[in-house]
Amino acid sequence: MNVLIVGGGGREHALALRLRENKEIDTIYALPGNGGIAGIAECVPIGAKEIDRIVEFARAHNVGFAVVAQDDPLVLGAVDALHAAGIPCFGPDKKAAIIEGSKAFSKRLMHKYGIPTASCALFTDEAEAVAYLKKASYPIVVKADGPALGKGVIIAGDFEEAMQAVRAMLSEKRFGSSGDTVVIEEYLTGPEVSVLALTDGHSIAPLVSCMDHKRVFDGDIGPNTGGMGAIAPNPYYTERIAKECMERIYLPTVRAMREEGRVFKGCLYFGLMLTKKGPMVIEYNCRFGDPETQAVLPLLKTDLFTLLNAVEEERLSEVAVELHPGASCCVVAASGGYPGSYEKGLPISIGEGALAGDIIVYHAGTALREGGLVTAGGRVLGITATAKTLEKAVARAYEAVDAVRFEGMQYRRDIGKRALMAPGGS
Ligand code: AMP
Ligand code: GLY
């Protein structure tokens, strides 16, 4: 069977590597793929948002299964289009992808079905939002309703900052139509956990928990990025908390989507905060997280294609999700200047120290030029180690990072540090 992956980042490289292990799969196509995926799949320069071309390609190349990994094509209805062409797919349809596409939708859903989340108010009118902010307590969180490349969440320390965020969204339209509705939300505190869970709309199977590191600099300072590194499992996420999340968050979310006539099939990503009042949902994503997937998939024992196929065929309950023991750590090597502007086309060298059996160097923003590997994006590589303990995985990942070079390379030196401070965190 030929399999198609829509996307071209570190997450897609991680998915492709695991799919490659399945003997039923002949060719893997990646649209558009990247310099690393090109080593194990055929990369084709079709953008992840070019849905008509994707469908046409899939038809012409006898694709028997498609994995739509990136958020934009999911929100735009890539799965609906592929299904209409008779191609089985992993990923939610457009109706269900709204759980990520609109924060106003997801907040209303959680409110209606009693799923724990920060309290909030929604506004389309600036004067009403400002009146609300005058009476609010601070800090407070202002979010654009729609997708905003991770820049649509502002934690405002005072009224002035919050008002500027609201104005930027509602009257200055700085986030385009994504900011037509703003969500003003209670500020929560506590360790954050990401849980990627497979669901076929009936049962739900969480994979190993993990922790992202969203800010660009050590100590969680600087602007938000797509994620500068991840560790798994997340030691703050105990068995007791996992059970509570299953009962109060995961199953209720799957049921809620079904009741709304928006059956969710695919990977449902729960961004959680473990507050003093219990776990709460910070955000949902309608797809595998990145870089989380790069830390999670090396710990998955069950064949990935078997799982993705069971989701599509709505028989996930028949397949057990088995995990390897141990821990993993993924350190993202990013271009100098990221998440702001950065140079592309710089040669990358990956030395011996990053080629050991316990290390995987996932490619995100890379390309092949005249046979050589060059940078082609903000997040360039995800250098991932697995080991018996988190402490060892972190140490090994950083040893491998030392063997990787490109001009301007920046990375956080504290991936896993907060996790190692958790009770029982080594
Ligand atoms: P999001 O794009 O919704 O994941 O938000 C980005 C980051 O902003 C999250 O990972 C949190 O660190 C932070 N954040 C979002 N919502 C809240 C909240 N209600 N309270 C505190 N921090 C938040
Ligand atoms: N790492 C966060 C995300 O994938 O949205």
CSV table of C-alpha atoms in Angstrom, one decimal, residues 134-395:
chain,number,residue,atom,x,y,z
A,134,LYS,CA,-11.9,47.5,33.8
A,135,LYS,CA,-13.5,45.2,36.4
A,136,ALA,CA,-11.2,42.2,35.9
A,137,SER,CA,-8.3,41.1,38.1
A,138,TYR,CA,-4.8,40.7,36.7
A,139,PRO,CA,-2.9,39.0,35.2
A,140,ILE,CA,-5.5,38.0,32.6
A,141,VAL,CA,-5.2,36.1,29.3
A,142,VAL,CA,-6.4,37.5,25.9
A,143,LYS,CA,-6.7,35.1,23.0
A,144,ALA,CA,-7.6,35.5,19.4
A,145,ASP,CA,-10.4,33.0,18.4
A,146,GLY,CA,-8.7,31.6,15.3
A,147,PRO,CA,-5.3,30.3,14.3
A,148,ALA,CA,-2.5,32.9,14.8
A,149,LEU,CA,0.8,30.9,14.5
A,150,GLY,CA,1.1,30.7,18.3
A,151,LYS,CA,1.1,34.5,18.6
A,152,GLY,CA,-2.6,34.9,19.4
A,153,VAL,CA,-2.2,34.4,23.2
A,154,ILE,CA,-1.3,37.4,25.3
A,155,ILE,CA,-0.8,37.2,29.0
A,156,ALA,CA,-1.6,40.7,30.1
A,157,GLY,CA,-0.1,41.9,33.5
A,158,ASP,CA,-2.4,44.9,33.7
A,159,PHE,CA,-5.4,46.7,32.2
A,160,GLU,CA,-3.3,48.7,29.8
A,161,GLU,CA,-1.7,45.6,28.3
A,162,ALA,CA,-4.9,43.7,28.0
A,163,MET,CA,-6.7,46.7,26.4
A,164,GLN,CA,-3.9,47.0,23.8
A,165,ALA,CA,-4.2,43.2,23.0
A,166,VAL,CA,-8.0,43.6,22.6
A,167,ARG,CA,-7.5,46.6,20.4
A,168,ALA,CA,-4.9,44.9,18.2
A,169,MET,CA,-7.4,42.1,17.6
A,170,LEU,CA,-10.7,43.8,17.3
A,171,SER,CA,-10.1,47.2,15.7
A,172,GLU,CA,-6.6,47.0,14.2
A,173,LYS,CA,-7.3,43.5,12.8
A,174,ARG,CA,-3.7,42.5,13.4
A,175,PHE,CA,-4.7,38.8,13.4
A,176,GLY,CA,-7.1,39.2,10.4
A,177,SER,CA,-10.4,37.3,10.8
A,178,SER,CA,-8.8,35.1,13.5
A,179,GLY,CA,-9.2,38.1,15.9
A,180,ASP,CA,-12.8,38.9,15.1
A,181,THR,CA,-13.7,37.3,18.3
A,182,VAL,CA,-11.5,37.6,21.4
A,183,VAL,CA,-11.5,35.2,24.4
A,184,ILE,CA,-10.7,36.8,27.7
A,185,GLU,CA,-9.7,34.1,30.1
A,186,GLU,CA,-8.8,33.6,33.7
A,187,TYR,CA,-5.0,33.2,34.3
A,188,LEU,CA,-4.1,29.8,35.6
A,189,THR,CA,-0.9,28.5,37.1
A,190,GLY,CA,0.6,25.0,37.5
A,191,PRO,CA,2.8,22.6,35.5
A,192,GLU,CA,1.7,22.1,31.9
A,193,VAL,CA,1.2,18.7,30.4
A,194,SER,CA,0.6,17.8,26.7
A,195,VAL,CA,-1.3,14.6,26.1
A,196,LEU,CA,-1.7,13.2,22.6
A,197,ALA,CA,-4.6,10.8,22.4
A,198,LEU,CA,-5.9,8.7,19.6
A,199,THR,CA,-9.6,8.5,19.2
A,200,ASP,CA,-12.0,7.0,16.7
A,201,GLY,CA,-14.9,9.0,18.1
A,202,HIS,CA,-15.9,6.3,20.6
A,203,SER,CA,-12.9,5.1,22.6
A,204,ILE,CA,-9.8,7.1,23.3
A,205,ALA,CA,-6.3,6.0,23.9
A,206,PRO,CA,-3.8,8.5,25.3
A,207,LEU,CA,-0.2,8.0,24.4
A,208,VAL,CA,2.6,8.7,26.9
A,209,SER,CA,2.3,12.2,28.5
A,210,CYS,CA,4.8,14.9,27.7
A,211,MET,CA,5.9,18.4,28.4
A,212,ASP,CA,6.6,21.1,25.7
A,213,HIS,CA,8.8,24.1,26.3
A,214,LYS,CA,7.1,26.9,24.4
A,215,ARG,CA,9.2,30.0,25.1
A,216,VAL,CA,12.3,30.6,23.1
A,217,PHE,CA,14.9,31.2,25.9
A,218,ASP,CA,16.0,29.2,29.0
A,219,GLY,CA,14.0,29.7,32.1
A,220,ASP,CA,10.7,30.1,30.1
A,221,ILE,CA,11.4,33.6,29.0
A,222,GLY,CA,11.1,35.4,25.6
A,223,PRO,CA,8.4,35.0,23.0
A,224,ASN,CA,6.3,31.9,22.4
A,225,THR,CA,7.5,29.5,19.7
A,226,GLY,CA,6.1,26.4,18.1
A,227,GLY,CA,8.0,24.5,20.9
A,228,MET,CA,11.7,24.4,21.7
A,229,GLY,CA,11.8,20.9,23.1
A,230,ALA,CA,9.8,18.2,24.8
A,231,ILE,CA,10.3,15.4,27.3
A,232,ALA,CA,8.2,12.3,27.9
A,233,PRO,CA,6.8,11.0,30.2
A,234,ASN,CA,5.8,14.1,32.1
A,235,PRO,CA,6.5,13.3,35.8
A,236,TYR,CA,3.9,15.8,37.0
A,237,TYR,CA,1.3,13.6,35.4
A,238,THR,CA,0.8,10.9,37.9
A,239,GLU,CA,-1.5,7.8,37.5
A,240,ARG,CA,-4.1,9.5,39.7
A,241,ILE,CA,-4.1,12.6,37.5
A,242,ALA,CA,-4.3,10.5,34.4
A,243,LYS,CA,-7.4,8.7,35.7
A,244,GLU,CA,-9.0,12.0,36.7
A,245,CYS,CA,-8.3,13.4,33.2
A,246,MET,CA,-9.8,10.4,31.5
A,247,GLU,CA,-13.0,10.7,33.5
A,248,ARG,CA,-13.4,14.5,33.6
A,249,ILE,CA,-11.7,15.6,30.3
A,250,TYR,CA,-10.9,12.9,27.7
A,251,LEU,CA,-14.1,10.9,27.6
A,252,PRO,CA,-16.4,13.9,28.1
A,253,THR,CA,-14.7,15.6,25.2
A,254,VAL,CA,-15.1,12.7,22.8
A,255,ARG,CA,-18.8,12.4,23.9
A,256,ALA,CA,-19.4,16.1,23.6
A,257,MET,CA,-18.0,16.2,20.0
A,258,ARG,CA,-20.2,13.2,19.1
A,259,GLU,CA,-23.3,14.9,20.6
A,260,GLU,CA,-22.6,18.0,18.7
A,261,GLY,CA,-22.6,16.0,15.5
A,262,ARG,CA,-18.8,16.5,15.1
A,263,VAL,CA,-17.4,13.1,15.7
A,264,PHE,CA,-13.7,13.5,16.2
A,265,LYS,CA,-11.4,10.8,14.6
A,266,GLY,CA,-7.7,11.3,14.7
A,267,CYS,CA,-5.2,12.6,17.3
A,268,LEU,CA,-6.8,14.9,19.9
A,269,TYR,CA,-4.2,16.9,21.7
A,270,PHE,CA,-5.0,18.1,25.2
A,271,GLY,CA,-2.9,21.0,26.5
A,272,LEU,CA,-3.5,20.8,30.2
A,273,MET,CA,-2.5,22.8,33.2
A,274,LEU,CA,-2.4,21.0,36.6
A,275,THR,CA,-3.9,23.7,38.8
A,276,LYS,CA,-4.6,23.5,42.5
A,277,LYS,CA,-8.2,23.0,41.6
A,278,GLY,CA,-7.3,20.0,39.4
A,279,PRO,CA,-6.3,19.5,35.7
A,280,MET,CA,-7.8,22.0,33.3
A,281,VAL,CA,-7.8,22.3,29.6
A,282,ILE,CA,-5.7,25.2,28.2
A,283,GLU,CA,-6.2,24.3,24.6
A,284,TYR,CA,-7.2,21.5,22.3
A,285,ASN,CA,-5.4,20.7,19.0
A,286,CYS,CA,-6.8,18.6,16.3
A,287,ARG,CA,-3.5,16.8,15.5
A,288,PHE,CA,-0.3,15.4,16.8
A,289,GLY,CA,1.7,18.2,18.6
A,290,ASP,CA,5.1,19.3,17.5
A,291,PRO,CA,7.7,18.7,19.0
A,292,GLU,CA,5.7,16.5,21.3
A,293,THR,CA,5.4,13.8,18.7
A,294,GLN,CA,9.2,13.6,18.4
A,295,ALA,CA,9.4,12.7,22.1
A,296,VAL,CA,6.4,10.5,22.2
A,297,LEU,CA,6.7,8.2,19.2
A,298,PRO,CA,10.1,6.7,20.2
A,299,LEU,CA,8.3,5.4,23.3
A,300,LEU,CA,5.4,3.8,21.4
A,301,LYS,CA,5.8,0.0,21.1
A,302,THR,CA,2.6,-0.7,19.1
A,303,ASP,CA,2.9,-0.4,15.3
A,304,LEU,CA,1.8,3.1,14.4
A,305,PHE,CA,0.1,2.2,11.1
A,306,THR,CA,-2.0,-0.4,12.9
A,307,LEU,CA,-3.2,2.3,15.3
A,308,LEU,CA,-3.9,4.9,12.7
A,309,ASN,CA,-5.8,2.4,10.6
A,310,ALA,CA,-7.9,1.3,13.6
A,311,VAL,CA,-8.8,4.9,14.2
A,312,GLU,CA,-10.0,5.3,10.6
A,313,GLU,CA,-11.9,2.0,10.7
A,314,GLU,CA,-13.5,2.9,14.1
A,315,ARG,CA,-12.1,-0.2,15.9
A,316,LEU,CA,-9.5,1.4,18.2
A,317,SER,CA,-10.8,-0.5,21.2
A,318,GLU,CA,-9.5,-3.7,19.6
A,319,VAL,CA,-5.9,-2.5,19.6
A,320,ALA,CA,-3.8,-2.1,22.7
A,321,VAL,CA,-1.5,0.9,22.9
A,322,GLU,CA,1.7,-0.5,24.3
A,323,LEU,CA,4.6,1.7,25.4
A,324,HIS,CA,8.3,1.1,25.9
A,325,PRO,CA,9.6,1.8,29.4
A,326,GLY,CA,12.0,4.7,29.9
A,327,ALA,CA,12.0,8.3,28.9
A,328,SER,CA,12.8,10.6,26.0
A,329,CYS,CA,14.1,14.1,25.5
A,330,CYS,CA,13.9,16.1,22.3
A,331,VAL,CA,15.9,19.3,22.0
A,332,VAL,CA,15.0,21.6,19.1
A,333,ALA,CA,17.9,23.2,17.2
A,334,ALA,CA,16.5,26.4,15.7
A,335,SER,CA,17.8,29.1,13.3
A,336,GLY,CA,19.3,32.2,14.9
A,337,GLY,CA,16.6,34.8,15.2
A,338,TYR,CA,13.7,32.4,15.4
A,339,PRO,CA,10.7,33.0,16.2
A,340,GLY,CA,11.5,36.3,14.5
A,341,SER,CA,13.2,36.5,11.1
A,342,TYR,CA,16.1,34.2,10.3
A,343,GLU,CA,18.4,33.2,7.4
A,344,LYS,CA,17.8,30.0,5.4
A,345,GLY,CA,20.1,27.9,3.2
A,346,LEU,CA,22.9,27.5,5.8
A,347,PRO,CA,24.8,24.2,5.6
A,348,ILE,CA,24.1,21.7,8.4
A,349,SER,CA,26.7,19.2,9.7
A,350,ILE,CA,25.6,16.2,11.8
A,351,GLY,CA,28.6,14.5,13.4
A,352,GLU,CA,29.2,11.0,14.8
A,353,GLY,CA,27.9,11.9,18.2
A,354,ALA,CA,24.4,12.3,16.9
A,355,LEU,CA,24.4,9.0,15.1
A,356,ALA,CA,24.3,6.6,18.0
A,357,GLY,CA,21.5,4.0,18.3
A,358,ASP,CA,19.7,5.8,21.2
A,359,ILE,CA,19.6,9.1,19.2
A,360,ILE,CA,17.2,10.2,16.4
A,361,VAL,CA,17.8,13.5,14.6
A,362,TYR,CA,14.4,14.5,13.3
A,363,HIS,CA,14.4,17.0,10.5
A,364,ALA,CA,12.0,19.9,10.6
A,365,GLY,CA,13.1,23.0,8.6
A,366,THR,CA,15.7,21.3,6.4
A,367,ALA,CA,16.2,20.9,2.6
A,368,LEU,CA,18.6,19.1,0.3
A,369,ARG,CA,20.5,21.4,-2.0
A,370,GLU,CA,23.0,19.9,-4.4
A,371,GLY,CA,23.2,16.9,-2.3
A,372,GLY,CA,24.0,18.8,0.9
A,373,LEU,CA,21.7,19.5,3.8
A,374,VAL,CA,20.8,23.1,4.5
A,375,THR,CA,18.5,25.0,6.9
A,376,ALA,CA,15.0,25.8,5.5
A,377,GLY,CA,12.9,26.9,8.5
A,378,GLY,CA,12.8,28.3,12.0
A,379,ARG,CA,12.9,25.0,13.8
A,380,VAL,CA,15.6,23.0,12.0
A,381,LEU,CA,16.2,19.7,13.8
A,382,GLY,CA,14.7,17.9,16.8
A,383,ILE,CA,17.5,16.0,18.5
A,384,THR,CA,16.0,13.2,20.5
A,385,ALA,CA,17.4,10.6,22.9
A,386,THR,CA,15.7,7.8,24.7
A,387,ALA,CA,17.1,6.2,27.9
A,388,LYS,CA,16.0,4.3,31.0
A,389,THR,CA,15.5,7.5,33.0
A,390,LEU,CA,14.7,11.1,32.1
A,391,GLU,CA,17.9,12.3,33.6
A,392,LYS,CA,19.9,10.1,31.2
A,393,ALA,CA,17.7,11.0,28.2
A,394,VAL,CA,18.3,14.7,28.8
A,395,ALA,CA,22.1,14.1,29.1
